[in-house]
mmCIF file of C-alpha atoms in Angstrom:
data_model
loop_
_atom_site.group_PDB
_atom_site.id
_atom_site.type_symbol
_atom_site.label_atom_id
_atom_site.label_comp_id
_atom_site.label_asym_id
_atom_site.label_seq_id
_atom_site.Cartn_x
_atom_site.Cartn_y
_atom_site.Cartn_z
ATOM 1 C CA UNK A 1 -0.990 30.656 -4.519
ATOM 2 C CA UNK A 2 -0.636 28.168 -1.494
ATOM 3 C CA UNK A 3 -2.853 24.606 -1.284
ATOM 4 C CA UNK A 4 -2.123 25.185 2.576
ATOM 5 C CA UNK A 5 -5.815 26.800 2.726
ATOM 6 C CA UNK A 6 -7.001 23.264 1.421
ATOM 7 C CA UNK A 7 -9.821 21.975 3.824
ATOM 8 C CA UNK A 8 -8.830 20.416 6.886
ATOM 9 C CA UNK A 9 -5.147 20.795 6.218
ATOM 10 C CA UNK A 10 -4.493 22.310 9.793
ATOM 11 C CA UNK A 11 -5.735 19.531 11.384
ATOM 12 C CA UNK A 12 -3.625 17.120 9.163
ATOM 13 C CA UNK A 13 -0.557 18.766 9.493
ATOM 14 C CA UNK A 14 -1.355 18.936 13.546
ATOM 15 C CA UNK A 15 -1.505 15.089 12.980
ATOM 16 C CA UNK A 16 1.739 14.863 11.220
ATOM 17 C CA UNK A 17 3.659 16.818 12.904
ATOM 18 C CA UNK A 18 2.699 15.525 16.392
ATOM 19 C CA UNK A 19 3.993 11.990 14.954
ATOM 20 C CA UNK A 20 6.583 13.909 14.534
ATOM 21 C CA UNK A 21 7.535 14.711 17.648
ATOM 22 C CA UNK A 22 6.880 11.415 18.687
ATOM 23 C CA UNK A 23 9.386 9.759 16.909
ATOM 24 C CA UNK A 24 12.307 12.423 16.767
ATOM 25 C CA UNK A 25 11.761 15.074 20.180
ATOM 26 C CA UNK A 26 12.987 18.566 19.529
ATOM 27 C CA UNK A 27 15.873 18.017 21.285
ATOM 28 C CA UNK A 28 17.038 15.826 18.950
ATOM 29 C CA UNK A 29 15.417 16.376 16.215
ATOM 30 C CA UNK A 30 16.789 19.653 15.893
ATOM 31 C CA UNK A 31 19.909 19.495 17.802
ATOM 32 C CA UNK A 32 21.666 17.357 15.064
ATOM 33 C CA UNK A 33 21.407 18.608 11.321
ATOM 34 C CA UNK A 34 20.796 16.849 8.730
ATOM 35 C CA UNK A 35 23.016 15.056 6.254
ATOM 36 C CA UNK A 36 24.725 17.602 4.353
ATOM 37 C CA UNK A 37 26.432 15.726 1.510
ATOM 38 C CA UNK A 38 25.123 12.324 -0.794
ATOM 39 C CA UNK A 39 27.433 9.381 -0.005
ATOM 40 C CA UNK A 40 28.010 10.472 3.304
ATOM 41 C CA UNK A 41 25.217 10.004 5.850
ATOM 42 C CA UNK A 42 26.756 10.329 8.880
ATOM 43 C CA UNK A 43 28.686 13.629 8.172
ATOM 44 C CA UNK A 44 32.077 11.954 8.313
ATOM 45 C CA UNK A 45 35.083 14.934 8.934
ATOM 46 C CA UNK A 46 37.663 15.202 6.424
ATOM 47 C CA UNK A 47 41.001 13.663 9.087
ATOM 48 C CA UNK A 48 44.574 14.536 7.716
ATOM 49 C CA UNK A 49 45.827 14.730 4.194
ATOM 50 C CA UNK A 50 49.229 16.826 2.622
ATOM 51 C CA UNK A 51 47.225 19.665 2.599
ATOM 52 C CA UNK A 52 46.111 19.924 6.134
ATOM 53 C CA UNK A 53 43.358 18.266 8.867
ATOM 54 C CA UNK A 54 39.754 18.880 8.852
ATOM 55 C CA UNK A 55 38.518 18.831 12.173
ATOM 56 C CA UNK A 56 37.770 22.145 14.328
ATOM 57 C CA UNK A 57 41.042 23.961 15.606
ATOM 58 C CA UNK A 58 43.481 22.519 13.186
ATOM 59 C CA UNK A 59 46.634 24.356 12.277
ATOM 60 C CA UNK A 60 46.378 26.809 9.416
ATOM 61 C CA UNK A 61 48.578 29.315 7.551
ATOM 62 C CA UNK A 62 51.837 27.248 9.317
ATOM 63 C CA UNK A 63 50.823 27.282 12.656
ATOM 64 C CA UNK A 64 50.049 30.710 12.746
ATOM 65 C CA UNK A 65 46.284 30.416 12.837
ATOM 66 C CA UNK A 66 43.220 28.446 13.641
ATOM 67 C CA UNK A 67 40.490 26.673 11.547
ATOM 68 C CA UNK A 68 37.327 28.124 11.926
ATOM 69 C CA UNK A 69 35.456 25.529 10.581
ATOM 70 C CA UNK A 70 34.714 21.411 9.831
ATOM 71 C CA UNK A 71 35.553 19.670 6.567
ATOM 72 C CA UNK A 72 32.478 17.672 5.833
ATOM 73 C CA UNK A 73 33.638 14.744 3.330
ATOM 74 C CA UNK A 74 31.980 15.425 -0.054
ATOM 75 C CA UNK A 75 32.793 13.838 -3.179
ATOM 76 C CA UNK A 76 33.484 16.208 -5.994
ATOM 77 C CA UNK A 77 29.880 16.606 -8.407
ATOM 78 C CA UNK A 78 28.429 15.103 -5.254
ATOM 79 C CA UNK A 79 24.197 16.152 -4.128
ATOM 80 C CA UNK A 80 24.680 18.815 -0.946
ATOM 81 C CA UNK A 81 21.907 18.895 1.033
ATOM 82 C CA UNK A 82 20.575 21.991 3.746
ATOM 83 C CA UNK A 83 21.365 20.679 7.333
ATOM 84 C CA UNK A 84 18.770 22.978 8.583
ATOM 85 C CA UNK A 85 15.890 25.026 7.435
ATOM 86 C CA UNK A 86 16.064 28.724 7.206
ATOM 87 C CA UNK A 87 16.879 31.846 4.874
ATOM 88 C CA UNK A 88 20.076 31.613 2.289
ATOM 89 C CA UNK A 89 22.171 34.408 1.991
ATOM 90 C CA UNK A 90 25.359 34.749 -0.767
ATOM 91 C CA UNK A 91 27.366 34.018 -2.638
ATOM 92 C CA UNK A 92 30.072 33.477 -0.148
ATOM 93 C CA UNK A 93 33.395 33.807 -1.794
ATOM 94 C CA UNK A 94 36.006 31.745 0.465
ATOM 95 C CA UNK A 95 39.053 32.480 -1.828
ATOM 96 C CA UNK A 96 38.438 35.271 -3.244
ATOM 97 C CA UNK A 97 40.181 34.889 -6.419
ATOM 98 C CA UNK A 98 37.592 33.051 -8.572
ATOM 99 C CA UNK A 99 39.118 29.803 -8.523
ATOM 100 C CA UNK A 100 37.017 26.329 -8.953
ATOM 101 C CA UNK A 101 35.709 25.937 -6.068
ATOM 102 C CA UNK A 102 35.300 29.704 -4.469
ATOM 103 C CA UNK A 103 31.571 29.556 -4.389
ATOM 104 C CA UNK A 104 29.047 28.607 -1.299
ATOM 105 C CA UNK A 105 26.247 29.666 0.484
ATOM 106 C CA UNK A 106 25.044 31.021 3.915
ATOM 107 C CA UNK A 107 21.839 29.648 5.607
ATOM 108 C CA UNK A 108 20.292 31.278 8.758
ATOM 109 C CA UNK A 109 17.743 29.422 10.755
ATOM 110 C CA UNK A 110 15.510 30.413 13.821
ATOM 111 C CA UNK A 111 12.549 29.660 15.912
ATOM 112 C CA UNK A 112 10.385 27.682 13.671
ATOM 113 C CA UNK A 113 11.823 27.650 10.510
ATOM 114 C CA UNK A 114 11.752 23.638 9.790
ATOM 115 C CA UNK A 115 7.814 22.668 9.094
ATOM 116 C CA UNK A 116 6.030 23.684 5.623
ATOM 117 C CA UNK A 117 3.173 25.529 7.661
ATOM 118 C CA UNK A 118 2.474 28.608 9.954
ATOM 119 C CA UNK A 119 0.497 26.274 12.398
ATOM 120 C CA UNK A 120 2.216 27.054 15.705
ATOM 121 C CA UNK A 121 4.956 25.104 16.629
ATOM 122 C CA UNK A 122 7.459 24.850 19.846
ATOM 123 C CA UNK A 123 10.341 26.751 19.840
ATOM 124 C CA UNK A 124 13.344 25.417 18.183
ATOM 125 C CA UNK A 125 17.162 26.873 18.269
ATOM 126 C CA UNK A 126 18.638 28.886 15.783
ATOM 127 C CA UNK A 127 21.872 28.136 13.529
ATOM 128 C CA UNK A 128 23.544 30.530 10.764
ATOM 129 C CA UNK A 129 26.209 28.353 8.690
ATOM 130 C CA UNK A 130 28.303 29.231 5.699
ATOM 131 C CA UNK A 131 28.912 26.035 3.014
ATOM 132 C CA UNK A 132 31.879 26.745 0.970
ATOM 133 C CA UNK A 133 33.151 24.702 -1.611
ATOM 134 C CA UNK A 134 29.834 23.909 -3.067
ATOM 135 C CA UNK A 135 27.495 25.377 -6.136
ATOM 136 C CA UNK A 136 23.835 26.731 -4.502
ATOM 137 C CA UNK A 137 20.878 26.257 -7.089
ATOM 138 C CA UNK A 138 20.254 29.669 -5.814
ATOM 139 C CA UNK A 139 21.621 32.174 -2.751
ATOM 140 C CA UNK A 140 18.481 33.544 -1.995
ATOM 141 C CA UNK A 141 15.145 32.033 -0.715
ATOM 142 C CA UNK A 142 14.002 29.933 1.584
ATOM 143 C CA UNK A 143 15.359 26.440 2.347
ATOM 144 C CA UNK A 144 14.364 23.276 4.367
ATOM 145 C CA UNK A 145 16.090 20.979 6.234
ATOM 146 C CA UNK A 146 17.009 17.444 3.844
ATOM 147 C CA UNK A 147 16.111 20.002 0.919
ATOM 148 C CA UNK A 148 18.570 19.914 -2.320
ATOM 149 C CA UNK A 149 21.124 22.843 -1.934
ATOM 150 C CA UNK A 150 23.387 22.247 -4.442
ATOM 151 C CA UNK A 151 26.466 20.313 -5.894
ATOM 152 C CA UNK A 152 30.059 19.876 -4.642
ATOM 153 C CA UNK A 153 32.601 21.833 -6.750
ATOM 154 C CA UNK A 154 35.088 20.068 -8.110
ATOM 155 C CA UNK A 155 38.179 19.959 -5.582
ATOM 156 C CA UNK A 156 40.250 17.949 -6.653
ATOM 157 C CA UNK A 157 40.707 20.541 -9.540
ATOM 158 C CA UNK A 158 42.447 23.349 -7.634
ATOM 159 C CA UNK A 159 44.146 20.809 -4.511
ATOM 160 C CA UNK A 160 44.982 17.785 -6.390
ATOM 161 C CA UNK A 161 44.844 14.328 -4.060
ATOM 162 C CA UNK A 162 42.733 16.447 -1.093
ATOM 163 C CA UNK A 163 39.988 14.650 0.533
ATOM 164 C CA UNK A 164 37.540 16.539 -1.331
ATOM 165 C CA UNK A 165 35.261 18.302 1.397
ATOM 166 C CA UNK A 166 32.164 20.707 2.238
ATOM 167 C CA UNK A 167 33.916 23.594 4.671
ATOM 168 C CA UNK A 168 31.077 24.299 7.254
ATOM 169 C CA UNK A 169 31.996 27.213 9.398
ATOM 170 C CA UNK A 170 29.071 28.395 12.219
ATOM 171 C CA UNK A 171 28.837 32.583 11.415
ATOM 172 C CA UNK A 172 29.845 33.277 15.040
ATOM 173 C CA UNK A 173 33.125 30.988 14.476
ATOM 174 C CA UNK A 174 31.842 28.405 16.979
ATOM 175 C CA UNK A 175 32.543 24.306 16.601
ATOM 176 C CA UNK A 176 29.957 22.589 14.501
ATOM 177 C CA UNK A 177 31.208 18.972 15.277
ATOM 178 C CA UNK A 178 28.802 18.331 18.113
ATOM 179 C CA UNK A 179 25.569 19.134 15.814
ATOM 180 C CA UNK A 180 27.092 17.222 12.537
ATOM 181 C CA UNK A 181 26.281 13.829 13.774
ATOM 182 C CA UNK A 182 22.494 12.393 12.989
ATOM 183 C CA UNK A 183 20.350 10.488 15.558
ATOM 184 C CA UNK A 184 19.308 8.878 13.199
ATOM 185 C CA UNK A 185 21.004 7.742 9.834
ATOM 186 C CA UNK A 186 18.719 10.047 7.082
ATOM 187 C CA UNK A 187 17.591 6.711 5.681
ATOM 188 C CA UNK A 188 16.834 3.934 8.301
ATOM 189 C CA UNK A 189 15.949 0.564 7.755
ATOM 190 C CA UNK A 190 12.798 0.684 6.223
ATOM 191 C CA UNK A 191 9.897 -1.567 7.669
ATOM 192 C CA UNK A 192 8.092 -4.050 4.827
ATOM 193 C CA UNK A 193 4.895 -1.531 5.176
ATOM 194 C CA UNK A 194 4.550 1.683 3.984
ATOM 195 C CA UNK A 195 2.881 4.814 5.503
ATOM 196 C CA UNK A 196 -0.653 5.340 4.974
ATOM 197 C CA UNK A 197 -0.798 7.563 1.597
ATOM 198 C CA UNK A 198 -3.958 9.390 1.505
ATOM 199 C CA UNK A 199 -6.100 11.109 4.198
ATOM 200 C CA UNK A 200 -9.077 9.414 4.910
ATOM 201 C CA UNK A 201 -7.766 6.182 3.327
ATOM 202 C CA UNK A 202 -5.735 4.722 6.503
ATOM 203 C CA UNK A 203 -5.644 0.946 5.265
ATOM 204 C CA UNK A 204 -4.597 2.085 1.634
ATOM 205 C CA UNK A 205 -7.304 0.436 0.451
ATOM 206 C CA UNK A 206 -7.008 -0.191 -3.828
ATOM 207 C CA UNK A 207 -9.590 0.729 -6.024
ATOM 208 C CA UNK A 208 -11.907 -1.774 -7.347
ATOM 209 C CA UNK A 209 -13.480 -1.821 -10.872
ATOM 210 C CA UNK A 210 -15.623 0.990 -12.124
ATOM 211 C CA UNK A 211 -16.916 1.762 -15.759
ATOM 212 C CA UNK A 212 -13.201 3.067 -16.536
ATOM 213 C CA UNK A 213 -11.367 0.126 -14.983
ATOM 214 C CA UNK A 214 -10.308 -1.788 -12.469
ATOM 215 C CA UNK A 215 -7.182 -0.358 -10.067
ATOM 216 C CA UNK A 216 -4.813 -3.768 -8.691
ATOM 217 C CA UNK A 217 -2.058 -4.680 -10.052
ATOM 218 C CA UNK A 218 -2.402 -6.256 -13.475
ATOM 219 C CA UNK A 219 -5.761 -5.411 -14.439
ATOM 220 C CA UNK A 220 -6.374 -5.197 -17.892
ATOM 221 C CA UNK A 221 -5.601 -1.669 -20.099
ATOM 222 C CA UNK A 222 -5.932 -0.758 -23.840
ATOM 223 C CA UNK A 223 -8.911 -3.335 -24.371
ATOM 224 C CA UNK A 224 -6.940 -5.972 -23.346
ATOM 225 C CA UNK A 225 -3.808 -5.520 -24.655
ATOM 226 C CA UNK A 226 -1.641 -4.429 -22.096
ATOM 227 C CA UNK A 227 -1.782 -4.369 -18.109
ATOM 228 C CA UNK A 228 -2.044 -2.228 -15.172
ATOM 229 C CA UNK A 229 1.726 -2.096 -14.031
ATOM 230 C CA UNK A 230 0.885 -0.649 -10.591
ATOM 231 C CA UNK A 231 -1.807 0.162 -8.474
ATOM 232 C CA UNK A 232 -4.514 2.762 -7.770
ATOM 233 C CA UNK A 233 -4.512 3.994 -3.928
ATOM 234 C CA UNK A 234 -7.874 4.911 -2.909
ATOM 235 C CA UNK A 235 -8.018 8.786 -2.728
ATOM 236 C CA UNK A 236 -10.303 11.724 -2.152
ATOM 237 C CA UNK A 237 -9.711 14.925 -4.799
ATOM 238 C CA UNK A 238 -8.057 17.548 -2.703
ATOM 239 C CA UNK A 239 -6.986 15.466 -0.027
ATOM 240 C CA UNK A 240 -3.441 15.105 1.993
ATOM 241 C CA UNK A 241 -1.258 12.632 0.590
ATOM 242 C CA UNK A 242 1.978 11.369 2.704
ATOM 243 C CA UNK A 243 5.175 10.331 2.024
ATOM 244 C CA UNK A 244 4.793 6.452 2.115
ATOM 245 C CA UNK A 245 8.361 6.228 2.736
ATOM 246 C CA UNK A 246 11.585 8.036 3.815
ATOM 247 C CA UNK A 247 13.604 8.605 0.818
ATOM 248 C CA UNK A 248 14.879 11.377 -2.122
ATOM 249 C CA UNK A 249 12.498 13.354 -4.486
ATOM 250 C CA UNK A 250 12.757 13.674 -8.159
ATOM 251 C CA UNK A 251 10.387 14.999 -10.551
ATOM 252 C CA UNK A 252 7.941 16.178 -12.053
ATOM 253 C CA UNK A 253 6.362 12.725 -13.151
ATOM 254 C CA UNK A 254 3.813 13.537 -16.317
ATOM 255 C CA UNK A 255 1.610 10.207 -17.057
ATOM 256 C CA UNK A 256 -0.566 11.392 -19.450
ATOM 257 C CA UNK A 257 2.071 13.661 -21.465
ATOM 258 C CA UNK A 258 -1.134 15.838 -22.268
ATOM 259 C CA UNK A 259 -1.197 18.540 -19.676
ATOM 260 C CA UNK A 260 -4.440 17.432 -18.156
ATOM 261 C CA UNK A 261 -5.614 18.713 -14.547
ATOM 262 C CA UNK A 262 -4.082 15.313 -12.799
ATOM 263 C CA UNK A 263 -1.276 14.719 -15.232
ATOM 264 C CA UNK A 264 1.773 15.703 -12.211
ATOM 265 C CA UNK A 265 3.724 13.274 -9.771
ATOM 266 C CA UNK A 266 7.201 12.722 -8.400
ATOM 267 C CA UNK A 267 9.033 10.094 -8.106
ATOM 268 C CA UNK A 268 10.861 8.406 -4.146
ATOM 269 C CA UNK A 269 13.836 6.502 -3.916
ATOM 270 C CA UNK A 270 14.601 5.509 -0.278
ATOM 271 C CA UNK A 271 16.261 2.227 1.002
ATOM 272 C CA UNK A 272 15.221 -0.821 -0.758
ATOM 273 C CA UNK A 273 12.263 0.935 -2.269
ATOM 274 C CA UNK A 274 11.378 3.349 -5.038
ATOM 275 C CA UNK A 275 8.205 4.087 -6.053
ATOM 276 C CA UNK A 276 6.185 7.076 -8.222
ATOM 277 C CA UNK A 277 3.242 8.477 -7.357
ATOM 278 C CA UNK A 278 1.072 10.024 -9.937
ATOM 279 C CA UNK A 279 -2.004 12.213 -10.404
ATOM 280 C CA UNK A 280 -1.049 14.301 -6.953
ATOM 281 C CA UNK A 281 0.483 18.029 -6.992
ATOM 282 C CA UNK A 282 3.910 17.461 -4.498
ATOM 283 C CA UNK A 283 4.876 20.848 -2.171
ATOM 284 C CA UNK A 284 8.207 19.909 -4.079
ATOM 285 C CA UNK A 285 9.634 18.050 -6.888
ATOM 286 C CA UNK A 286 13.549 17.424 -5.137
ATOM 287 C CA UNK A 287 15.252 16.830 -1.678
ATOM 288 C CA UNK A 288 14.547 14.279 0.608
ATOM 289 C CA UNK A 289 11.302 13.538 2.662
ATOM 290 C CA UNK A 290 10.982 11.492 5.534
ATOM 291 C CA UNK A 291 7.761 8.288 6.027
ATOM 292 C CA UNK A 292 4.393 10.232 6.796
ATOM 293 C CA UNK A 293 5.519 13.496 6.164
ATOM 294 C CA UNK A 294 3.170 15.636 3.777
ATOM 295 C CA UNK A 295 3.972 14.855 0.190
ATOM 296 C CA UNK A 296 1.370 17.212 -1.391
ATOM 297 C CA UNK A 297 -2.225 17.090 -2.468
ATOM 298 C CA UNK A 298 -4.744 14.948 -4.787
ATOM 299 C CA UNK A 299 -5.381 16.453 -7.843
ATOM 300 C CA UNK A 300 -9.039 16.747 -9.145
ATOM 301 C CA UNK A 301 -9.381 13.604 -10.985
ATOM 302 C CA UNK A 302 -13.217 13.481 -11.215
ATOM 303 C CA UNK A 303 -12.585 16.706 -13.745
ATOM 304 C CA UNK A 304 -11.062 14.432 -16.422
ATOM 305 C CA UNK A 305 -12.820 11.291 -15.430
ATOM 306 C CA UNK A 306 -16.381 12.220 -13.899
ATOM 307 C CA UNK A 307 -17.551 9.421 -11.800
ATOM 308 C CA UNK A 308 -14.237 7.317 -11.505
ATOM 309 C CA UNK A 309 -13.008 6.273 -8.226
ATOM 310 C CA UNK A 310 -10.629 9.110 -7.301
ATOM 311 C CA UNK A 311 -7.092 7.551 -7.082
ATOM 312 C CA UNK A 312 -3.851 8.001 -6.744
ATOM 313 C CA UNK A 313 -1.731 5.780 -9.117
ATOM 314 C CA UNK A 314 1.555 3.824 -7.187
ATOM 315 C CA UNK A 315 4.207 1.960 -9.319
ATOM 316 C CA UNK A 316 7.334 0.918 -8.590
ATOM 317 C CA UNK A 317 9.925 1.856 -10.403
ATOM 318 C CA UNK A 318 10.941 -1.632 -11.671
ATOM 319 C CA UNK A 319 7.371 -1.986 -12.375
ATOM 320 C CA UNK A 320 6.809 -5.074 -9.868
ATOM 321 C CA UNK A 321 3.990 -5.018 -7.581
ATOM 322 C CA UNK A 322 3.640 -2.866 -4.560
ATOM 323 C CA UNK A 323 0.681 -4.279 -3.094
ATOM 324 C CA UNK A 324 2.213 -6.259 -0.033
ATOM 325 C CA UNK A 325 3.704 -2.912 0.662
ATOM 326 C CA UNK A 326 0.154 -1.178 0.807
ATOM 327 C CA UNK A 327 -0.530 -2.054 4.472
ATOM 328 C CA UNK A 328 -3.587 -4.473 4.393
ATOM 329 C CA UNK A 329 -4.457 -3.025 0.662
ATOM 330 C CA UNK A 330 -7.223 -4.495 -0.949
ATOM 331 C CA UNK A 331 -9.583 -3.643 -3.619
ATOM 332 C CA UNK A 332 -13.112 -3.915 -2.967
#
């Protein structure tokens, strides 16, 4: 099943991703991969060690050959993230004798393989890149670009001392190094206002009070006896909701620990901020998504609460209030 038949999605994700292109052009949005490894945002190469260099062309096997690939710094048990979008082929056995760390994965982009839709898009290049070194969640499937891959294996196991290291070789034995670097650091500073959430809401406008409550920040819950410890974002059922942020993805979120329709949410930690978002259905529950881009969908709250004002719930993860973050939020 696929909410990407939702009403009026087309036009949203027209609206998105020509923001998009605004802020990041083709050329370099998809000229420069991603970050590939947590802890290391700018792709930093592996230099020289007892065991060898990392860079493109350094000596192997004595002098007597070539390397093929990059070392991508990557601490051992470290997050690996997919530098691209595209299909994942493996396992990729690098050693071939079952050691540690003789595991990775192959990913193959082309033409528009980086957007969550079948809208059409401008052309965009191609890459097929083997990770070794690391553990996929799978080998096969489809992958996007900032997506969760895997973990780092743990290197320092079999090649004590090592700078432990991703090894990213392009399939046609090409140099990488020039498409490693970011534009943009994955996480820039972010601004003190967040993204509009929800389609149709663009001043993120709070609920007030209805006959079930009232929706800012410390409003009264449980008769009294407790308080509303974040805040309810104005929100259509079935509508788009955005990232409000750039950050990472965890989840699912369950609220109401009951299995209700609008009991699903994930969680975003990004720079200075981390917030979850609850009673929406994400496309995805892990990797990393970047301010404005499609989050997922409003669930059908009026099901469980007929007559409410449809909302989706925002609280920080410390619990403080996000309202000065809610760009000109107010309840009614």
């Amino acid at each position: 099943r696929t909410w990407l038949n939702f009403p009026h999605f087309s036009s949203f994700a027209h609206e998105v991703f020509a923001k998009q292109l605004d802020a990041h052009p083709p050329q370099q949005q998809h000229r420069h991969w991603a970050q590939i490894c947590s802890g290391n945002p700018t792709n930093k190469i592996r230099g020289c060690d007892r065991y060898g260099c990392g860079y493109f062309g350094a000596d192997r096997h004595s002098g007597k050959g070539k390397h093929v690939g990059v070392d991508v710094i990557c601490a051992d048990g470290s997050t690996v993230y997919a530098p691209f979008s595209g299909q994942l082929y493996g396992p990729i056995r690098f050693f071939h004798n079952g050691n540690a760390i003789d595991d990775g994965v192959q990913i193959k982009g082309e033409g528009n393989c980086c957007f969550l839709t079948s809208l059409p898009l401008p052309s965009l290049p191609g890459y097929c890149v083997k990770l070794i070194c690391i553990h996929p969640i799978r080998y096969h499937g489809q992958i996007y670009r900032g997506q969760q891959l895997g973990r780092m294996l743990p290197m320092q196991k079999v090649f004590p001392g090592i700078i432990s290291h991703i090894h990213v070789e392009n399939c046609d034995h090409s140099d990488p190094t020039q498409v490693l670097t970011p534009v943009v650091p994955p996480f820039p500073q972010q601004d003190t206002q967040w993204a509009v959430v929800c389609a149709g809401n663009p001043t993120n406008e709070i609920r007030g009070c209805d006959r079930y409550g009232c929706g800012y920040y410390g409003a009264p819950r449980r008769n009294g006896k407790g308080k509303h410890t974040g805040v309810d974002v104005i929100c259509t059922d079935g509508a788009t909701v955005y990232a409000p942020f750039s950050g990472e993805l965890s989840g699912p979120i369950k609220f109401f620990h009951n299995g209700n329709a609008i009991d699903d949410g994930v969680q975003i930690r990004g720079s200075g901020f981390c917030v979850k978002l609850v009673c929406i259905h994400p496309v995805r529950y892990n990797g990393r998504v970047s301010k404005g881009q499609v989050l997922g969908r409003m669930l059908p709250m009026q099901r469980v609460f007929p007559g409410i004002t449809s909302h989706i719930h925002v609280e920080n993860c410390d619990r403080s209030d996000p309202t000065r973050y809610l760009e000109r939020g107010k309840w009614r």
